[in-house]
XYZ file of C-alpha atoms in Angstrom:
454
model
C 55.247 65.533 130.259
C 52.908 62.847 131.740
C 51.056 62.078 128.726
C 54.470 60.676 127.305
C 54.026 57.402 129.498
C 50.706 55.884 129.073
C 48.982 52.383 130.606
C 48.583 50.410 127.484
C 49.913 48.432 124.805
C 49.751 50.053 121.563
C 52.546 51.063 119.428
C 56.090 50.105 117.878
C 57.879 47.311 119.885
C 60.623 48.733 121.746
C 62.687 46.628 122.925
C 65.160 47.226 125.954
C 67.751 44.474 126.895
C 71.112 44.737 128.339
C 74.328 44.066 126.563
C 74.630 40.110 128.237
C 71.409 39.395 126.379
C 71.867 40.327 123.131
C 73.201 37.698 121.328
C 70.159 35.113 122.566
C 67.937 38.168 121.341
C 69.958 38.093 117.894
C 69.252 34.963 117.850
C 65.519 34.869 117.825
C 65.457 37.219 115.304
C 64.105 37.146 111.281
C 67.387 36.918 108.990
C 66.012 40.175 107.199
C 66.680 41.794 110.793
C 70.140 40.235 111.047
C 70.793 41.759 107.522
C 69.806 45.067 108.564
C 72.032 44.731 111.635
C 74.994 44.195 110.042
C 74.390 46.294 107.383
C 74.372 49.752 109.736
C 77.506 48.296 111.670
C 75.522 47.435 114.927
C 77.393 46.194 117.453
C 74.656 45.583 120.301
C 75.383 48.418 122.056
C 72.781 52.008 122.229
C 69.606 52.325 119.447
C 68.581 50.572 116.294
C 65.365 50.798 114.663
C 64.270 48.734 111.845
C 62.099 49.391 108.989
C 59.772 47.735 106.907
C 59.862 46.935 103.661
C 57.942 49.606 102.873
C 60.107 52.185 104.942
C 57.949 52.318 107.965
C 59.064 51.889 111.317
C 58.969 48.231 112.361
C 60.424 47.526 115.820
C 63.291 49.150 117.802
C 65.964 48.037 120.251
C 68.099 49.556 122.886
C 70.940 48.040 124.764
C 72.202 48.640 128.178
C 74.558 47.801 130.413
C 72.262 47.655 133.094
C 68.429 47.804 132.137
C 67.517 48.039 135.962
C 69.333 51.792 136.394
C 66.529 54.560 136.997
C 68.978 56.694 134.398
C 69.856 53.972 132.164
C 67.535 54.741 129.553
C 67.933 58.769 130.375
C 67.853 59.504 126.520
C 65.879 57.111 124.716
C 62.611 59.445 124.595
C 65.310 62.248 122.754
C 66.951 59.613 120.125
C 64.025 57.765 118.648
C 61.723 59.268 116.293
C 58.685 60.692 117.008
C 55.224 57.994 117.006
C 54.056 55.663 119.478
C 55.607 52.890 120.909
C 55.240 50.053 123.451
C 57.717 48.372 125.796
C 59.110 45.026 125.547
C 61.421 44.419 128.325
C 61.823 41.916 131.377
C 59.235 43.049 133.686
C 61.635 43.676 137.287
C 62.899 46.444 135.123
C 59.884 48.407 134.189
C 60.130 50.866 136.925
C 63.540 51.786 136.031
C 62.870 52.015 132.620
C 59.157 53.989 132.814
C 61.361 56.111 135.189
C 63.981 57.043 132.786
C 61.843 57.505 129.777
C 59.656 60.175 131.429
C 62.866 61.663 132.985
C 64.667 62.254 130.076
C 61.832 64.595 128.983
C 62.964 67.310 131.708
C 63.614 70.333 130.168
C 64.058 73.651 132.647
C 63.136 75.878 129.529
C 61.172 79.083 131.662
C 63.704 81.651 130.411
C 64.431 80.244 126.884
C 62.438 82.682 124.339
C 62.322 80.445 121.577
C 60.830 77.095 123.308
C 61.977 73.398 121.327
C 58.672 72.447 119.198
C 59.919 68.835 118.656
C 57.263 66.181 119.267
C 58.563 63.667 121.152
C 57.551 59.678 120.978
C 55.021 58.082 123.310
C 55.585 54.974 125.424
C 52.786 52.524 126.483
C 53.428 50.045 129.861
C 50.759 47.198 130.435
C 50.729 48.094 134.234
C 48.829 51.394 134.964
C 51.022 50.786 138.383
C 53.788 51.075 137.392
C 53.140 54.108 134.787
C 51.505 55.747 138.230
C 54.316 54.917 140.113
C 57.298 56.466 137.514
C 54.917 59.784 136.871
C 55.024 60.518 140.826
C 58.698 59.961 141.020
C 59.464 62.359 138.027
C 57.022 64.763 139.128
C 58.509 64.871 142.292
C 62.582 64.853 140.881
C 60.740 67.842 138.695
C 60.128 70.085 141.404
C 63.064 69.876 143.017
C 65.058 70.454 140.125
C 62.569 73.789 139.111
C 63.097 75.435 142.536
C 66.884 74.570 142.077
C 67.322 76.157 138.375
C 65.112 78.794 139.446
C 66.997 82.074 139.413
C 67.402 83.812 143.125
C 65.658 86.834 141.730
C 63.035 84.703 141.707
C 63.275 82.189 144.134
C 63.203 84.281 146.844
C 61.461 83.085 150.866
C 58.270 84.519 150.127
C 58.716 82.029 146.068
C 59.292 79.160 148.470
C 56.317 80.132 150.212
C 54.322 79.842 147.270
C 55.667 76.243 146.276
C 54.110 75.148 149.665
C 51.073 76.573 148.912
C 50.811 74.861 145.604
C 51.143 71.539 147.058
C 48.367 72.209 149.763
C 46.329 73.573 146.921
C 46.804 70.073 145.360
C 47.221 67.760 147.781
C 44.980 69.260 150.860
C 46.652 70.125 154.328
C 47.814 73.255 155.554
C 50.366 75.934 155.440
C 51.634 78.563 157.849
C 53.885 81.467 157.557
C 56.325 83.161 160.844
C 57.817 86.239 158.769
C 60.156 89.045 159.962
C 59.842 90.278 163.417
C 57.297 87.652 164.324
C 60.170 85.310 164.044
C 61.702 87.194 167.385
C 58.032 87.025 168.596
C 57.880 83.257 168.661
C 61.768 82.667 169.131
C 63.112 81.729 165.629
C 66.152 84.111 166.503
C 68.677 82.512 164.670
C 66.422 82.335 160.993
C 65.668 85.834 162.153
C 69.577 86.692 162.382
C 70.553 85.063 159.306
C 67.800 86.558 157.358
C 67.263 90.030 158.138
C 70.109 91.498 156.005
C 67.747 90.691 152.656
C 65.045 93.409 151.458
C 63.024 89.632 151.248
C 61.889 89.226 155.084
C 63.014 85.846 156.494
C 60.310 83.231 157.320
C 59.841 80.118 158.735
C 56.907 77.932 156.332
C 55.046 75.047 158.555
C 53.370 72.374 156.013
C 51.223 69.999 157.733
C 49.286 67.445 156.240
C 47.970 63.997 156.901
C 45.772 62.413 159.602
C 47.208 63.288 162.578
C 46.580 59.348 164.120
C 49.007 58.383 162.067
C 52.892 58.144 162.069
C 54.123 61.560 162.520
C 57.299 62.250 160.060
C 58.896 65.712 159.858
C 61.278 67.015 157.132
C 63.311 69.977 157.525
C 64.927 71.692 154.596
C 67.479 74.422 154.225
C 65.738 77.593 152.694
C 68.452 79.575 151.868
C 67.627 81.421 148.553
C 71.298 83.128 147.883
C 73.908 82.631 150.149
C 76.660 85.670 149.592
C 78.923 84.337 152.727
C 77.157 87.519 154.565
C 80.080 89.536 155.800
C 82.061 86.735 155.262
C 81.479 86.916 151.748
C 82.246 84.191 148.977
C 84.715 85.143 146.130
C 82.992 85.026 143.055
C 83.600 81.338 141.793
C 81.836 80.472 145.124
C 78.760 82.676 144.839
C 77.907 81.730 141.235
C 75.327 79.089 141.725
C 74.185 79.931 145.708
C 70.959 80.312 144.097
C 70.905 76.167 144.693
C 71.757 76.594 148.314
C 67.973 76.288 148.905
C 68.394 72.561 147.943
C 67.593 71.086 150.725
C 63.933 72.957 151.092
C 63.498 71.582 147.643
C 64.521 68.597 148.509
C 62.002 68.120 151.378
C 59.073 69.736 149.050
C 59.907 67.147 146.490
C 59.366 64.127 149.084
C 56.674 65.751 150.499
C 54.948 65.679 146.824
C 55.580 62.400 146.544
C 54.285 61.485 150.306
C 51.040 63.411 149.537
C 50.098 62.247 145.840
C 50.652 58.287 147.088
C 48.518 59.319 150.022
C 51.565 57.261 152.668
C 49.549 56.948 155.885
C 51.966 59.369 157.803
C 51.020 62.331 159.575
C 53.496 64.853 157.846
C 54.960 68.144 158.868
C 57.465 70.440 156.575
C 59.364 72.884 157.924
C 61.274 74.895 156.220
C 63.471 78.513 157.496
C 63.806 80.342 154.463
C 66.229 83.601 154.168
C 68.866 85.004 152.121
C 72.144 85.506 153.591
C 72.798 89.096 152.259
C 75.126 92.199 153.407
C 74.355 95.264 154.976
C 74.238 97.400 157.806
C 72.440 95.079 159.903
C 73.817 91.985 158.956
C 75.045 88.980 161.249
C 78.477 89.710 162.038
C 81.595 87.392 162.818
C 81.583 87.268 166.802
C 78.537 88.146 167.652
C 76.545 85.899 169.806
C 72.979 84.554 169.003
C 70.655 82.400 171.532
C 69.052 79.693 169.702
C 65.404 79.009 169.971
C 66.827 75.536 172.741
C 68.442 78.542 174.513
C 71.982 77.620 173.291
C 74.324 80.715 172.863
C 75.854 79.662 169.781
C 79.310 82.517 168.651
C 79.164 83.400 165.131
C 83.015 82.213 163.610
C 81.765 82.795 160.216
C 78.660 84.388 158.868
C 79.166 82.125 155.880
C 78.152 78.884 158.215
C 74.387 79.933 158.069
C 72.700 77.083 156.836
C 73.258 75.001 160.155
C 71.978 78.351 161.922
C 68.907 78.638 160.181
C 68.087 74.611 160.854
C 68.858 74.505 164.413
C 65.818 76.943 165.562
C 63.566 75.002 162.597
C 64.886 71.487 164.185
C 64.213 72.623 168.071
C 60.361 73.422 166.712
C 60.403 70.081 164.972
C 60.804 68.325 168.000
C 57.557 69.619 170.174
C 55.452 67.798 168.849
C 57.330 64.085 169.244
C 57.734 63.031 165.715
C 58.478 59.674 165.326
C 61.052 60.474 162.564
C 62.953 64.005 161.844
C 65.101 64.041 158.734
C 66.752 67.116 156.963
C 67.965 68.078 154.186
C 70.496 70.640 153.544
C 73.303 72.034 150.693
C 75.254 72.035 154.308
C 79.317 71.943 153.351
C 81.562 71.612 150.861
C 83.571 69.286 152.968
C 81.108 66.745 152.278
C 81.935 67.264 148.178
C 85.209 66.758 148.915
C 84.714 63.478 151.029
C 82.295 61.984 148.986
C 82.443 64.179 145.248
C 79.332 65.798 144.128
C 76.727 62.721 143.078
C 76.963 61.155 146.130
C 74.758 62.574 149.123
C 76.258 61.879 152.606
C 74.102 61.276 155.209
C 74.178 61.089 159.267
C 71.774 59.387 161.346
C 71.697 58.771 165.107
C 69.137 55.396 164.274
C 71.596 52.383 162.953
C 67.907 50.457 161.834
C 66.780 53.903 159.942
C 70.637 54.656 158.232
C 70.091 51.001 157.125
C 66.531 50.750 155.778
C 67.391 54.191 153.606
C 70.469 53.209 152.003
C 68.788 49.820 151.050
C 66.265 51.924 149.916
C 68.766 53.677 147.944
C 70.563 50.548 146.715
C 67.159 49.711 144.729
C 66.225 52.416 142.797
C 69.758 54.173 141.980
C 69.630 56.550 144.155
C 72.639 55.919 146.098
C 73.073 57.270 149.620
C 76.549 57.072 151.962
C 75.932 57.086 155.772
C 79.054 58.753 157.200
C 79.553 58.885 160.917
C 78.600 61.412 163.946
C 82.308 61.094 165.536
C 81.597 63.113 168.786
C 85.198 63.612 169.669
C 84.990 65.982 167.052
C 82.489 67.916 169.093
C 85.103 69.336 170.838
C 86.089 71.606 167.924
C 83.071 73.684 168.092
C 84.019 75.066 171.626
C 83.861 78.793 172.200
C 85.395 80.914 175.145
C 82.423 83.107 174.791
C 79.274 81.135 174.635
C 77.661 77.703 174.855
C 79.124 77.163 170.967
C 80.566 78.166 168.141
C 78.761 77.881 164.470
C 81.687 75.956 162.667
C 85.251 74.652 163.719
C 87.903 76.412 163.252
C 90.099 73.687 161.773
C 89.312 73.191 157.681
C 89.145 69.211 158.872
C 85.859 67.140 159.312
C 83.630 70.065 158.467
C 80.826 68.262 157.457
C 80.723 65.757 160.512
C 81.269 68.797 162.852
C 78.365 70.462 160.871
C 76.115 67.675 161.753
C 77.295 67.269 165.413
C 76.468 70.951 165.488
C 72.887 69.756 164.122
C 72.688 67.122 166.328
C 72.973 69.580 169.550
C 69.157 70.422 168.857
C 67.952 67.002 168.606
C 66.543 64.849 171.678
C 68.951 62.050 172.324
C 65.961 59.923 171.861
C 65.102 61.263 168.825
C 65.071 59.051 165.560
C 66.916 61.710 163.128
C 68.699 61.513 159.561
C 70.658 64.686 158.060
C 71.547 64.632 154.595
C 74.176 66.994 153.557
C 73.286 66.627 149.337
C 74.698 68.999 146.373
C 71.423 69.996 144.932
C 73.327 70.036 141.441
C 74.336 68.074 138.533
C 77.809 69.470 137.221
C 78.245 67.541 134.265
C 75.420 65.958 131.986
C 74.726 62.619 132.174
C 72.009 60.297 130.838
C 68.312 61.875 132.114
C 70.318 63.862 134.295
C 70.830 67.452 132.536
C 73.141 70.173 134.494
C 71.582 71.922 136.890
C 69.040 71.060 139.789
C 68.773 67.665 140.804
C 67.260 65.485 143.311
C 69.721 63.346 145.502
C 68.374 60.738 148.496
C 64.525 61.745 147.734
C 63.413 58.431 145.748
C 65.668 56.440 148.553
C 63.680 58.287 151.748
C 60.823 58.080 150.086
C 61.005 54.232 149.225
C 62.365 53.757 153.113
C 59.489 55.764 154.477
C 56.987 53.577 152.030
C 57.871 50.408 153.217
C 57.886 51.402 156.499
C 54.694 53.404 156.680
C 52.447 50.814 154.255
């Protein structure tokens, strides 16, 4: 997919301006142009090309509402013919546009038989920057949204394992693996619990890269590979696409890609508990009581609540070593769809500088972000007569901030943290955004993050 953007500036003009523009473009224009124009009923608004005189392809324009959205131009590469082309366009919106090109080019074709052979057009950018620049962000939105189409058959703890590996193998740093029992050896009980129903041994994967003088940032992401509810199983309807519920691992792999191939001077650390929440005879049960790797007794309400469990013993090991900055990210609750629908990413953050910096970030480069708050009141509802906790409230109100107040229990107070609570998935198509895996809050951190660690 890279070759489609190039450095250079060879190739049809292609012109991108947005709809406000147009008529002072018109304007500027040959009167053969204008003929052509009005003779295919334009109306300013999408594609035209324009031949020559001898039927070639002469120049082509697209018009946009906004030319500065990353997904504005989300299906250009698919509409225009095949060939070369270069881009003529106001320069502050090069990123958005290089970004959108290569974008639209995402296919997630692994278990299609018969693969599309149509060649698509090439697009040349004078600044090798900013052609740089859009290939690391689509690479990175890439990965996340392969490990989220990915099938749970295949996409198992020991697959996410593997996706580590491959960026060490690219990128340099190092990988470890706690699996099975020798989570209980080194007090990862609640990964362990969650996990140990699944024929695919749970594990915790610690990704480490960077000089360790530097900055030290650590991302946590939510591993699970199917979530069936466990004993509190989903109906049906819910269970269909669980095999996304291991969005926020992606999520953290895909900003870690795009950390490690811009070589940010930060001293990095991903760690990600990866399990499946299956059923069967020795599965977590409603009730039972689990001591967390802090040493907080936490009562199971529902086994279906395990993606908090599996991040609280992976956010107590995140904080021995004194990172500077801890952010998850998680496919936590459905409350959070319902406060905020599915293409908006909530987010929590105990740093009011931090919550800032990322959803200016955000703001930017379309990747929109909503800081909602930690209301501790709320903490009351995850009191249990039994233990120190319980896993989830038992009122259907607030869930996601009383998810992330349960979060928050395993964070110093002085810690500088950020939980995102993202969907993972695109429900409806949209321009460069196919259904399916997709990549919410990872261009915003990552732009937050860059400006802070230059």
């Amino acid at each position: 997919m890279n070759h489609l953007l190039i450095a250079g500036n060879q190739g049809t003009p292609l012109s991108v301006i947005e709809k406000s523009e147009y008529n002072d473009w018109l304007s500027k224009q040959n009167q053969s142009s204008k003929n052509w124009l009005e003779s295919i009923n334009y109306t300013g608004e999408g594609l035209a090309i324009f031949p020559t005189d001898a039927g070639e392809l002469s120049q082509a324009l697209f018009v946009v509402n906004d030319a500065s959205h990353y997904f504005a131009c989300g299906d250009l590469i698919n509409q225009l013919p095949s060939g070369n082309y270069h881009l003529v366009a106001n320069e502050k919106n090069h990123a958005a546009i290089c970004f959108a090109w290569l974008i639209g080019a995402y296919q997630f074709d692994r278990y299609i038989s018969k693969k599309s052979e149509k060649s698509l057009p090439i697009l040349s950018v004078d600044n090798q920057q900013t052609v740089e620049s859009a290939i690391n962000y689509v690479q990175a939105t890439s990965l996340v949204r392969d490990l989220v189409n990915t099938p749970a058959a295949d996409m198992m703890p020991e697959d996410l394992a593997h996706a580590a590996q491959d960026l060490v193998d690219e990128f340099g740093g190092n990988v470890k693996h706690t699996v099975g029992e020798e989570l209980l050896e080194h007090n990862y009980p609640t990964i362990h619990a969650v996990g140990r129903a699944s024929v695919h041994a749970p594990r915790l994967i610690d990704l480490t890269w960077g000089d360790s003088r530097h900055p030290k940032v650590t991302l946590v992401g939510k591993g699970v590979c199917f979530d069936s509810g466990g004993l509190d199983v989903k109906p049906a309807a819910g269970m269909r696409n669980m095999k996304k519920d291991m969005g926020g691992s992606a999520h953290v792999l895909g900003l870690a890609r795009l950390i490690m191939a811009t070589k940010l001077p930060i001293n990095l650390r991903v760690l990600i508990p990866a399990v499946e929440n299956a059923v069967s005879g020795n599965a977590l049960r409603p009730g039972d009581v689990v001591v967390t790797r802090k040493g907080i007794s936490v009562e199971i309400d529902n086994t279906d609540a395990e993606g908090r469990l599996v991040l609280c013993d992976a956010l107590a090991e995140a904080e021995n070593d004194n990172p500077d900055l801890i952010i998850d990210f998680a496919t936590l609750t459905g409350a959070m769809r319902v406060a905020l629908g599915v293409e908006l990413p909530g987010f929590f953050s105990t740093n009011d500088e931090v919550a800032a910096g990322i959803t200016l970030a955000g703001s930017k480069n379309t990747d929109p972000v909503w800081r909602m708050p930690l209301y501790t009141p709320y903490r009351d509802l995850l009191k249990s007569t039994v233990a120190d906790m319980t896993n989830c409230a038992t009122v259907p109100f607030g869930g996601a901030i009383t998810a992330a107040l349960y979060l928050q229990d395993f964070v110093n107070k002085d810690t500088d943290w950020v939980h995102f609570d993202v969907m993972a998935f695109n429900i409806r198509k949209q321009s460069g955004r196919p259904l399916g895996g997709e990549a919410f809050g990872v261009r915003a951190v990552f732009d937050y993050l860059q400006q802070r660690f230059k």
